[in-house]
Short mmCIF file of C-alpha atoms in Angstrom, two decimals:
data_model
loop_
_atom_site.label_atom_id
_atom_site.label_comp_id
_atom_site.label_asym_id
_atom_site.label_seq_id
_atom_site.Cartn_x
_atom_site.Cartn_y
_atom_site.Cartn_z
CA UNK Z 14 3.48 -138.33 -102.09
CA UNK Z 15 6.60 -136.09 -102.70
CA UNK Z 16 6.31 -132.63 -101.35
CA UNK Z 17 8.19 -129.46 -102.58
CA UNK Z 18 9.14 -126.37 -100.29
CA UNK Z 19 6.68 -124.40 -102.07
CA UNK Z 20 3.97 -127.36 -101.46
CA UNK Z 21 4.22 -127.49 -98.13
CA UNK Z 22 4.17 -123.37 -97.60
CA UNK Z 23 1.20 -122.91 -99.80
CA UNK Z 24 -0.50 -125.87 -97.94
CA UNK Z 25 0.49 -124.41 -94.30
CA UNK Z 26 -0.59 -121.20 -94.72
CA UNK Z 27 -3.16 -120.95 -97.38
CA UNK Z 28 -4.41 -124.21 -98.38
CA UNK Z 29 -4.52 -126.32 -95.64
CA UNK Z 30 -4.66 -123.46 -93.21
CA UNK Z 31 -4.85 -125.05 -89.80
CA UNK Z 32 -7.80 -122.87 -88.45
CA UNK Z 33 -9.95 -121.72 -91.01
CA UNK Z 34 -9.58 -125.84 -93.37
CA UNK Z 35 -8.37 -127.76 -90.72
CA UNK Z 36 -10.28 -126.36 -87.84
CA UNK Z 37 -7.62 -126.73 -85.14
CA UNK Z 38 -5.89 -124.47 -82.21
CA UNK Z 39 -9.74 -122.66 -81.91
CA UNK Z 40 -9.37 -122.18 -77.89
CA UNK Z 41 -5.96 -119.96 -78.07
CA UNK Z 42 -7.86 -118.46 -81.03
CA UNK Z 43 -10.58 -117.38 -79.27
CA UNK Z 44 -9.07 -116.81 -75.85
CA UNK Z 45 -5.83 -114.70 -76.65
CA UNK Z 46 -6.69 -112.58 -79.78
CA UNK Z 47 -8.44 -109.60 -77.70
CA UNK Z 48 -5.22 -107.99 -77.54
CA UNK Z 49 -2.29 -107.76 -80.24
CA UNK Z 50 0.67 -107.99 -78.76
CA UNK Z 51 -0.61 -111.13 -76.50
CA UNK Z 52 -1.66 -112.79 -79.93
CA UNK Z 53 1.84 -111.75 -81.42
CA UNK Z 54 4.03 -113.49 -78.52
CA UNK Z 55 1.54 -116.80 -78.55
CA UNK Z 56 2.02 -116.97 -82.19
CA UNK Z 57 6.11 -116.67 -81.58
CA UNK Z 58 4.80 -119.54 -79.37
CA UNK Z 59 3.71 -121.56 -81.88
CA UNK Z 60 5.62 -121.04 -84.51
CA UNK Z 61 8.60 -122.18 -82.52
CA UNK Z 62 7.31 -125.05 -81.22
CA UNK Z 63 6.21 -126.06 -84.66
CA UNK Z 64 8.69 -125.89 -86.36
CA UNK Z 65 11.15 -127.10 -84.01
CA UNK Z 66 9.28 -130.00 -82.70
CA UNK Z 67 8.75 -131.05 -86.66
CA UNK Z 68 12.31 -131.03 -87.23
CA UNK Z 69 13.53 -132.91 -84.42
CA UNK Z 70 11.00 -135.51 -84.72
CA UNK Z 71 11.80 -135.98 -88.53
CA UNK Z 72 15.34 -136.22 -87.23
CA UNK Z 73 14.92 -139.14 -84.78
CA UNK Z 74 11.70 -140.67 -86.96
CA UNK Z 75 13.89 -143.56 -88.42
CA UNK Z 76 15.38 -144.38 -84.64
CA UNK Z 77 11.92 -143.99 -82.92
CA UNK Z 78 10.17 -146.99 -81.91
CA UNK Z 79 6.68 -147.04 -83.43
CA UNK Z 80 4.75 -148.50 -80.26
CA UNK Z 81 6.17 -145.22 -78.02
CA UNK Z 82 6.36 -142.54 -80.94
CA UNK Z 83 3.11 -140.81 -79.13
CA UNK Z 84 5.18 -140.48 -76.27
CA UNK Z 85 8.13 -139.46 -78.01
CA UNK Z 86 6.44 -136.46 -79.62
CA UNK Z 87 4.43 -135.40 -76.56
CA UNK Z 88 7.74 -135.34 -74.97
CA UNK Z 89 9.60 -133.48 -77.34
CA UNK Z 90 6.84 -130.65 -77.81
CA UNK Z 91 6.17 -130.32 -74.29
CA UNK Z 92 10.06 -129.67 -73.99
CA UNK Z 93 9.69 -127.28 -76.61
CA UNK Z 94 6.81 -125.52 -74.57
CA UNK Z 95 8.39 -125.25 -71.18
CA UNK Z 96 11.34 -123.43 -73.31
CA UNK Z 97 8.52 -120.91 -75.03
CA UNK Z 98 7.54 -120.54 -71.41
CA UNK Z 99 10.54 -119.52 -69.67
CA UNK Z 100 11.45 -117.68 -72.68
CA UNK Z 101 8.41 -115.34 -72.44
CA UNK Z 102 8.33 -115.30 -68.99
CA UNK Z 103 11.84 -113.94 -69.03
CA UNK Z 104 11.41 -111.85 -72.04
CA UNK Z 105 7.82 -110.19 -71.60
CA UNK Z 106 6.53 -110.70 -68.14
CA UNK Z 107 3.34 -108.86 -68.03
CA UNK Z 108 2.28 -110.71 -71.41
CA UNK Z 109 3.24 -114.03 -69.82
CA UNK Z 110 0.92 -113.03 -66.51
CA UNK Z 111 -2.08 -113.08 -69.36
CA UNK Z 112 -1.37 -115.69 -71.69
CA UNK Z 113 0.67 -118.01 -69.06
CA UNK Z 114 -1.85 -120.41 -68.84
CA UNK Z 115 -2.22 -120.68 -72.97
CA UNK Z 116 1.43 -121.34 -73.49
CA UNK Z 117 0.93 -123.93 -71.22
CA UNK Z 118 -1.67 -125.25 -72.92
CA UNK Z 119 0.67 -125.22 -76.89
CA UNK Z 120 1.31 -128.82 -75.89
CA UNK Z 121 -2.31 -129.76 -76.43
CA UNK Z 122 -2.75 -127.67 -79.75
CA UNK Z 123 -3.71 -130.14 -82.04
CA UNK Z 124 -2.08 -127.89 -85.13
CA UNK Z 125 1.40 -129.18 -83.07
CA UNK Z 126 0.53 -133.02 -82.55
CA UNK Z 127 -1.14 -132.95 -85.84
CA UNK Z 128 1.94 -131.93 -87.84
CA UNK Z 129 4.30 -133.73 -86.65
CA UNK Z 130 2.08 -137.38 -86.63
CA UNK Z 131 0.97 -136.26 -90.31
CA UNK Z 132 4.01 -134.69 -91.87
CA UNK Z 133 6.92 -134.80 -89.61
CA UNK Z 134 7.13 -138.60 -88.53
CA UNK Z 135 7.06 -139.42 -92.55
CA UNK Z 136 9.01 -136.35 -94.33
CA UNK Z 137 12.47 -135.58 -94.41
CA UNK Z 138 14.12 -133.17 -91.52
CA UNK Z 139 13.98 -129.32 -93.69
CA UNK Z 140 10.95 -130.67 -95.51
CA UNK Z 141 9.09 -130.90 -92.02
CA UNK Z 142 10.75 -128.03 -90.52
CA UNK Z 143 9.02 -125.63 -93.73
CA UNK Z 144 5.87 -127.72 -92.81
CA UNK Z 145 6.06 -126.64 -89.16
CA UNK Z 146 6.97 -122.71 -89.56
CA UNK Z 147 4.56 -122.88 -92.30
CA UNK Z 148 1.41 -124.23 -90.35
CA UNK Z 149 2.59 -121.72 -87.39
CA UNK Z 150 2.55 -119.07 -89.87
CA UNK Z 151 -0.76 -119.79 -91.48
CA UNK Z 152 -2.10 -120.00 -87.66
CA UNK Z 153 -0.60 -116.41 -86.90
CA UNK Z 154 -1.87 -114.54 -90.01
CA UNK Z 155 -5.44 -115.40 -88.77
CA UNK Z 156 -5.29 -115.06 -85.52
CA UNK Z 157 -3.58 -111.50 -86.61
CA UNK Z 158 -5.88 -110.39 -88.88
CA UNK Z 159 -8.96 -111.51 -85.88
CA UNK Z 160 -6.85 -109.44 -83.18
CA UNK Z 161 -6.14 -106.67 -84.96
CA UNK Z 162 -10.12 -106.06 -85.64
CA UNK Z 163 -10.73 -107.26 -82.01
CA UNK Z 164 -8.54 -104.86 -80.28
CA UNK Z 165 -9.71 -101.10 -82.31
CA UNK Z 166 -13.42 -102.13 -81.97
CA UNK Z 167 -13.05 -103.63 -77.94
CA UNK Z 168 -10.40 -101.79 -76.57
CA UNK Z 169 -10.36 -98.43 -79.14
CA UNK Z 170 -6.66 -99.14 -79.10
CA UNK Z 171 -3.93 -100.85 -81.26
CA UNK Z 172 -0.88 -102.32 -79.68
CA UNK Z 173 -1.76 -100.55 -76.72
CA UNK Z 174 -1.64 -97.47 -78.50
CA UNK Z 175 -4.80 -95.08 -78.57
CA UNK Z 176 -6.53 -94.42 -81.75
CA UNK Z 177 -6.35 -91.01 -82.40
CA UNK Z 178 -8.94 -88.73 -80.78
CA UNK Z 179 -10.47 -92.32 -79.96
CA UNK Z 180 -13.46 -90.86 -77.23
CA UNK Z 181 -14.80 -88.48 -79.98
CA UNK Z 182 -15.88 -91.08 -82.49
CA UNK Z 183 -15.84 -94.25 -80.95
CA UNK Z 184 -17.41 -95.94 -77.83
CA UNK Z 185 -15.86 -99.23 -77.61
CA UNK Z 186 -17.68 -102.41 -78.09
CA UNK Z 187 -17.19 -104.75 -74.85
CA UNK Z 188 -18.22 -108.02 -76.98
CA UNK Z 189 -15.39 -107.65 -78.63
CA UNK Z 190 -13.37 -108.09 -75.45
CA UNK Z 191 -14.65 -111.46 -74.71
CA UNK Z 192 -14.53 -114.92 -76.34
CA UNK Z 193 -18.12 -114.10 -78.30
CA UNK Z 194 -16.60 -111.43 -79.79
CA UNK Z 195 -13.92 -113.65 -81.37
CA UNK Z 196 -16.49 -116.33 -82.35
CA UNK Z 197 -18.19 -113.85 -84.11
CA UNK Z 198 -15.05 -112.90 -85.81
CA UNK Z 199 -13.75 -116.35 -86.41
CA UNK Z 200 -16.96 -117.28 -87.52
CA UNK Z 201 -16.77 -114.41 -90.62
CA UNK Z 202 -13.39 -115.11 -91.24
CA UNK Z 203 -14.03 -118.86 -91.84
CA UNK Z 204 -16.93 -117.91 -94.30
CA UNK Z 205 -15.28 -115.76 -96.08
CA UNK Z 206 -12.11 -117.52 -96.58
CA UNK Z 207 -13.78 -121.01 -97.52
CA UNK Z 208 -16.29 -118.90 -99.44
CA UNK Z 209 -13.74 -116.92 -101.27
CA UNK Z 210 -10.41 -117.35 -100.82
CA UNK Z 211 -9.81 -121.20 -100.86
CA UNK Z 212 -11.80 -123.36 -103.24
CA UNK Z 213 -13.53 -126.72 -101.98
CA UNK Z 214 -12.61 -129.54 -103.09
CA UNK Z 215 -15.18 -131.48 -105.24
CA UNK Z 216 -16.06 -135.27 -104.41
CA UNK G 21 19.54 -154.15 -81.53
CA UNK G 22 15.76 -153.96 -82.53
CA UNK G 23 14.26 -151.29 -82.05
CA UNK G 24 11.20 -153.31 -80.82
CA UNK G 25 13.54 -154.53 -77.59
CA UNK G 26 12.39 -153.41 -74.06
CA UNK G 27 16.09 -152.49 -73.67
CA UNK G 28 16.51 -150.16 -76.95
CA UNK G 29 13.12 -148.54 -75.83
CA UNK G 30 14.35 -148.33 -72.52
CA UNK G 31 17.66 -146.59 -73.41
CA UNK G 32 16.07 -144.29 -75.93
CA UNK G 33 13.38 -143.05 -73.57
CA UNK G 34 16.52 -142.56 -71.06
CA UNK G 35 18.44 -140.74 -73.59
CA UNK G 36 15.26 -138.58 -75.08
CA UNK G 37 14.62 -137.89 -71.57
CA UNK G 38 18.32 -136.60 -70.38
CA UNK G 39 18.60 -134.24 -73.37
CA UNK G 40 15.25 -132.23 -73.25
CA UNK G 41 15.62 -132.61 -69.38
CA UNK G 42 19.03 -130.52 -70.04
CA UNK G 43 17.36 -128.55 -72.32
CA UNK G 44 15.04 -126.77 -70.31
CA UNK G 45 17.39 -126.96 -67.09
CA UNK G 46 19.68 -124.74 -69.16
CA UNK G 47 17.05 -122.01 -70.88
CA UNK G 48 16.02 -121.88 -67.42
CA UNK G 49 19.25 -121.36 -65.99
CA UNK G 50 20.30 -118.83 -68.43
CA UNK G 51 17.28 -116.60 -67.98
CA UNK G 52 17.31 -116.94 -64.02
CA UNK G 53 18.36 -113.12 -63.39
CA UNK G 54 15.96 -112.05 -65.55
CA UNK G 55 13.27 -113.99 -64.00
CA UNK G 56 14.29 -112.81 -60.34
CA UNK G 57 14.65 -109.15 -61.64
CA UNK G 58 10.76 -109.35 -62.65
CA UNK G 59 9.37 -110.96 -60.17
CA UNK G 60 11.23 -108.16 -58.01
CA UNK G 61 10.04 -105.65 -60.25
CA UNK G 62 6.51 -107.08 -60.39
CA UNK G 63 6.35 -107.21 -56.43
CA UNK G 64 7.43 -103.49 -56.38
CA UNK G 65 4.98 -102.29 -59.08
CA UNK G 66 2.30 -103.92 -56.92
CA UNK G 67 3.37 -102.52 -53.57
CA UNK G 68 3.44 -98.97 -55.15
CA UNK G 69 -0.38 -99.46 -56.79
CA UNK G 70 -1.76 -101.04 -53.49
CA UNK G 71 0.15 -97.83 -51.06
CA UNK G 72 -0.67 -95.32 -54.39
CA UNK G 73 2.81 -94.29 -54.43
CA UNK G 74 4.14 -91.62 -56.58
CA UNK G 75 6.46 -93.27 -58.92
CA UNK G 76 8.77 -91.18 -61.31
CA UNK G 77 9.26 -93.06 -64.07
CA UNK G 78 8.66 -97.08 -65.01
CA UNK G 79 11.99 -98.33 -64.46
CA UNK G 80 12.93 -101.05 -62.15
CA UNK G 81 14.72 -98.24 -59.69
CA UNK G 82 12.38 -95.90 -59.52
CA UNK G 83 9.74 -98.48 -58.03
CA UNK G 84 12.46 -99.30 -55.61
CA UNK G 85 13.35 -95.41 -54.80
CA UNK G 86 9.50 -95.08 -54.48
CA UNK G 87 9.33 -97.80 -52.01
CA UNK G 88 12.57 -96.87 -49.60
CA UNK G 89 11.30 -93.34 -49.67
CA UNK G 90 7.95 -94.01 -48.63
CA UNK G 91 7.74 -97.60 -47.38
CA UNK G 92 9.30 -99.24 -44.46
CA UNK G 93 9.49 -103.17 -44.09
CA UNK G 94 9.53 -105.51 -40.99
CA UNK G 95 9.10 -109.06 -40.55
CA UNK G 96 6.80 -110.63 -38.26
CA UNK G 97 6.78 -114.56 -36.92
CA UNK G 98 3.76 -115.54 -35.76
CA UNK G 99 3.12 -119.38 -34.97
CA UNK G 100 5.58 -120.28 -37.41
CA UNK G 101 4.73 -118.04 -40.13
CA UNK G 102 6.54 -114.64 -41.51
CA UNK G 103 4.67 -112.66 -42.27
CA UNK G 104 6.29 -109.68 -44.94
CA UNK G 105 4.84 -106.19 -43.63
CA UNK G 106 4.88 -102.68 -45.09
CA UNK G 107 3.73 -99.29 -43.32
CA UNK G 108 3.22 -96.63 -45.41
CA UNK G 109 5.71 -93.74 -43.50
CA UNK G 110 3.41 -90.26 -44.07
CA UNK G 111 -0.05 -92.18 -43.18
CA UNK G 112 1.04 -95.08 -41.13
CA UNK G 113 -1.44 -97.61 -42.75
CA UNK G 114 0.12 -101.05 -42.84
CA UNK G 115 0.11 -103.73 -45.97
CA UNK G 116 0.66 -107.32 -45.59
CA UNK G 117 1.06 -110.00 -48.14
CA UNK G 118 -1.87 -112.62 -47.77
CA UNK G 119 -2.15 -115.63 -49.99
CA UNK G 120 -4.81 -118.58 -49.95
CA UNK G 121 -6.38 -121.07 -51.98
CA UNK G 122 -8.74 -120.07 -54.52
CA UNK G 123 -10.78 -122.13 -57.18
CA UNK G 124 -7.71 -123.38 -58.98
CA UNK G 125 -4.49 -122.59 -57.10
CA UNK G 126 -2.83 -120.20 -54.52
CA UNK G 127 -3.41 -116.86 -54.94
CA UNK G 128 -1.19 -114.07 -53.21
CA UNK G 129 -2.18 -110.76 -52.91
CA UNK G 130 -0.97 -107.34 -50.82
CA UNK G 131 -4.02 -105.86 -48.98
CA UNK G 132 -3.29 -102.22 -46.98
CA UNK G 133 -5.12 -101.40 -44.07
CA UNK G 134 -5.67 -98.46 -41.68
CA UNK G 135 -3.34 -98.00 -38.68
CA UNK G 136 -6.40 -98.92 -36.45
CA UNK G 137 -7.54 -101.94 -38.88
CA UNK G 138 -10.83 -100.79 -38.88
CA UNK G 139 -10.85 -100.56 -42.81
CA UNK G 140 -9.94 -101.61 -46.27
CA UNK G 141 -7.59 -98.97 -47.79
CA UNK G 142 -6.50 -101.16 -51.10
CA UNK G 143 -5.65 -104.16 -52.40
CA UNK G 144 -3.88 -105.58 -55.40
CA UNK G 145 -2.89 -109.25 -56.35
CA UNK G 146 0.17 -110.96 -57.15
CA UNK G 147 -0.40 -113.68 -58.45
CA UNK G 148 -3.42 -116.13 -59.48
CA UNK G 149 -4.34 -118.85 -62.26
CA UNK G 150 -7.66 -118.89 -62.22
CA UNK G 151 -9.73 -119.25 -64.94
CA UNK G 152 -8.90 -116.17 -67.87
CA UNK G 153 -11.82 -114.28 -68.36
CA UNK G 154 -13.61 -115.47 -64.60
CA UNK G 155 -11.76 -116.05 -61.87
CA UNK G 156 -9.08 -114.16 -63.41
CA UNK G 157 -10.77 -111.11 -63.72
CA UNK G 158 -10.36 -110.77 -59.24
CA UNK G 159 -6.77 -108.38 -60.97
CA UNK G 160 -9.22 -105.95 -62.52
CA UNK G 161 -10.16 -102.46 -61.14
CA UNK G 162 -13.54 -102.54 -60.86
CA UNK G 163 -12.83 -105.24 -58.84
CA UNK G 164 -10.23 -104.38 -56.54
CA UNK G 165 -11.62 -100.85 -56.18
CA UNK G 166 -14.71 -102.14 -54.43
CA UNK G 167 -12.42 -103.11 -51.12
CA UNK G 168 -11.16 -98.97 -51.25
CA UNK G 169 -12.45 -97.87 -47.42
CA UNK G 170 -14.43 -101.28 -47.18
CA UNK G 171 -15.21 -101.25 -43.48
CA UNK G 172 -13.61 -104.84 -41.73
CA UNK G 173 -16.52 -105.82 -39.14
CA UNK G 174 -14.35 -107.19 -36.91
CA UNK G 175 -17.92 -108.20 -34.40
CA UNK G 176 -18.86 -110.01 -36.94
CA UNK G 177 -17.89 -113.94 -37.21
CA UNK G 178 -14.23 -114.81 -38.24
CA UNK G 179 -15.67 -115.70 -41.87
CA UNK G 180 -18.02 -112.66 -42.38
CA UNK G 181 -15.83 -109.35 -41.71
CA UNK G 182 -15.46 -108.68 -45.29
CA UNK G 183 -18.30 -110.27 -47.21
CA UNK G 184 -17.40 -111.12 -51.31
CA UNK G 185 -20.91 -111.51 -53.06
CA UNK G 186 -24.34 -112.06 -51.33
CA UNK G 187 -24.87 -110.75 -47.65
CA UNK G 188 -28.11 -111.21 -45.44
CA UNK G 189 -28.41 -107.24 -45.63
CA UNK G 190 -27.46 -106.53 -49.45
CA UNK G 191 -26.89 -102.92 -48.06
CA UNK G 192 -24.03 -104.05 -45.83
CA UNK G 193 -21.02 -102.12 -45.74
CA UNK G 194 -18.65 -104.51 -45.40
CA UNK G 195 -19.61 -106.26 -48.72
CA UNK G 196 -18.26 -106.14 -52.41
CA UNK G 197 -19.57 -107.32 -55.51
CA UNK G 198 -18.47 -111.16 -56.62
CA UNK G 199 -18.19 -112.26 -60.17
CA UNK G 200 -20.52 -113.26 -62.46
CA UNK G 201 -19.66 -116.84 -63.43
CA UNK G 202 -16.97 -117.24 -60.74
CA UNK G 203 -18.65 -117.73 -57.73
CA UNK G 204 -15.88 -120.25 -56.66
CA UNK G 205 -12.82 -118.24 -56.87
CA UNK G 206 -15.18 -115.45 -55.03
CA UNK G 207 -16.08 -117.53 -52.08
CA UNK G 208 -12.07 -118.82 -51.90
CA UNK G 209 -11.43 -114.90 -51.43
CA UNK G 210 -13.69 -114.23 -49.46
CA UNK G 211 -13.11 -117.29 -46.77
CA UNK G 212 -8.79 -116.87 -47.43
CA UNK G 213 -9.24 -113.13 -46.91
CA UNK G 214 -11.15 -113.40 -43.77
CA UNK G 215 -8.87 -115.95 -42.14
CA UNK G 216 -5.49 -114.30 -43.26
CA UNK G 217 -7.20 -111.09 -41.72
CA UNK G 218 -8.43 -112.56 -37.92
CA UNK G 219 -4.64 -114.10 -38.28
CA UNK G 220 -2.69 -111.44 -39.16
CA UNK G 221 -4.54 -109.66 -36.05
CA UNK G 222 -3.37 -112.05 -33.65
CA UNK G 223 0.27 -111.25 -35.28
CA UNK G 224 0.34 -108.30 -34.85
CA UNK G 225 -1.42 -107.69 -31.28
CA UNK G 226 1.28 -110.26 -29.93
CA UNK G 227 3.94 -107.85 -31.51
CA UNK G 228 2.83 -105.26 -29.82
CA UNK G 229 2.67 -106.98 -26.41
CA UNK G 230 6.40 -107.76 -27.43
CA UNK G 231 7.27 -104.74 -27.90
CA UNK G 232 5.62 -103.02 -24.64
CA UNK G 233 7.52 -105.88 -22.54
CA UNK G 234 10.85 -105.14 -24.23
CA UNK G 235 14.02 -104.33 -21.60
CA UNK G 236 15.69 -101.49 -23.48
CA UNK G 237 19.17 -101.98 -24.46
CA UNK G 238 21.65 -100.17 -22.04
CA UNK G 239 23.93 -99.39 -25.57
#
């Protein structure tokens, strides 16, 4: 089947979302999106290895050997990661003391493997690049949406900046803080969008 | 050749290999001052929380100004080892960087001490990957503010001068409060503490005897 630009966008991010359709990168979901700006640099994360590690395996797809392509992509996106890693580490320190172990773990995101055995490996090069930034993006709008509730309601803060008058009004809710808190909100989310947003498919 | 030939797969993995490989050699490379400069500035930031250290400002030089104001630094060899210490110059108590195993891999840590080291003043950590959310959580105040005037019970055995979770009196003074759900990484602390502790004790009493034995210089 013959995808447009606008196909594989719509799929990525609304569609064929990769968390709340697809049901894929749940542990960074749930472990980093307590705090925004750690959720914004592991979606940078993604998104870059996405789309990067699409592209380049589209590129080499028609040299690749078919018995070692596994290999080949593993090797390619865990490239890509180390790169992410430095990059952060260089770039944002403290956030890479927290979510250090995460990055790491961008090599075993399904979303990343997924793509590029599904799409990349049988598109063309820009076709699969759009497919990666857009399956990156559709991963960082939710886990956005999920931090930026988590963080007001756990921490009483947004960005690390205080909500106004913040002990007056608000006693923050530690659930929120931890993984439960983000099943909980994953949980919603998934409801709502398959319940409203996207429609099933009928068989 | 076919790409099914142990020699095109061979040269292909070679080739994949030696680009990436480059790759990442050369992000690395280009980013090494700014890795040093953090992990310089991280070290400082920690040494300034562990000695509470007035700091003006966040920048990278007024951690240092902080430090060469208030902090002076000698090495000491002990049985192979160097160990990196700090005495705080108005107060005298001494820090020391201490590292061990814990549940998942080396953690490093600065722990200050009274002059006498009869007592916990502080401690912060460096660096640790345990597990987020368990282990992890040894970085957080309420934990590290337990060990504030902790008491070391040096009569005690070797393993048991600071106690991290359960003690045979609950009421003990030399005990803190271990982590719910990470009762590995606890018990690392706890046994890596201890030892880096009775060691660092040895150190330092055979620097002293050095130093009482020590011809002065005629110049």
């Amino acid at each position: 089947m013959a995808y447009t630009p606008k196909q594989v966008f719509l799929n990525g991010i609304w569609l064929e979302n990769p968390i709340y359709r697809q049901v894929l990168g749940i542990c960074s979901t749930l472990a980093v999106t307590n705090l925004l700006a750690n959720t914004l640099f592991m979606c940078f994360g993604l998104i870059f290895t996405t789309a990067l590690s699409n592209l380049t395996i589209s590129l080499l797809r028609d040299y690749t050997p078919k018995r070692i392509r596994m290999i080949v992509q593993v090797l390619i996106i865990a490239s890509y990661v180390m790169m992410v890693d430095i990059i952060i580490k260089a770039l944002a320190p403290d956030i890479h003391r927290f979510i250090g172990p995460y990055v790491g773990l961008i090599i075993t995101n399904c979303i990343i493997m997924g793509r590029a055995e599904a799409f990349a490996s049988q598109n063309k090069p820009m076709l699969s690049l759009f497919d990666g930034v857009a399956s990156g993006v559709g991963y960082s709008l939710v886990l956005i949406f999920i931090a930026s509730v988590r963080e007001p309601l756990g921490f009483g803060t947004i960005l690390g900046m205080t909500l106004p008058a913040r002990d007056l009004w608000w006693h923050s809710w530690i659930i929120m803080v931890m993984p439960p808190g983000a099943f909980f909100m994953l949980g919603m989310f998934t409801w709502f969008a398959r319940r409203w947003l996207v429609k099933e498919v009928k068989r | 050749m076919k790409k099914t030939s142990p020699a095109y797969i061979l040269g292909f993995m070679i080739t994949i290999c030696t680009v990436f490989g480059t790759g990442i050699a050369s992000v690395h490379y280009a980013t090494l001052d700014m890795l040093i400069k953090n992990e310089k500035l991280h070290k400082n930031r920690t040494i300034c929380r562990v000695f509470n250290l007035p700091v003006t400002g966040a920048s990278a030089d007024a951690f240092q100004k902080a430090i060469d104001d208030n902090i002076s630094y000698e090495q000491i060899a002990y049985q192979g080892r160097t160990w990196d210490v700090y005495e705080q110059k108005d107060t005298s108590n001494i820090g020391f960087v201490f590292s061990g195993t814990g549940f998942w891999d080396r953690i490093t840590g600065v722990i200050v001490i009274s002059p006498d080291l009869s007592k916990v003043m502080n401690i912060q950590f460096l660096d640790q990957k345990e597990t987020p959310g368990l282990g992890a959580r040894i970085e957080e105040g309420w934990f590290t503010d337990q060990f504030k005037d902790v008491p070391i019970a040096w009569e005690q055995p070797a393993d048991k001068r600071i106690i991290v979770g359960q003690a045979p009196i609950p009421t003990a003074k030399n005990r803190v409060d271990a982590i719910t759900g990470a009762t590995q990484t606890s018990l690392a602390l706890m046994r890596f503490l201890n030892s880096e502790l009775e060691t660092f004790r040895k150190a330092m009493k055979e620097q002293k005897e050095k130093t009482m034995f020590e011809i002065p210089s005629p110049w």
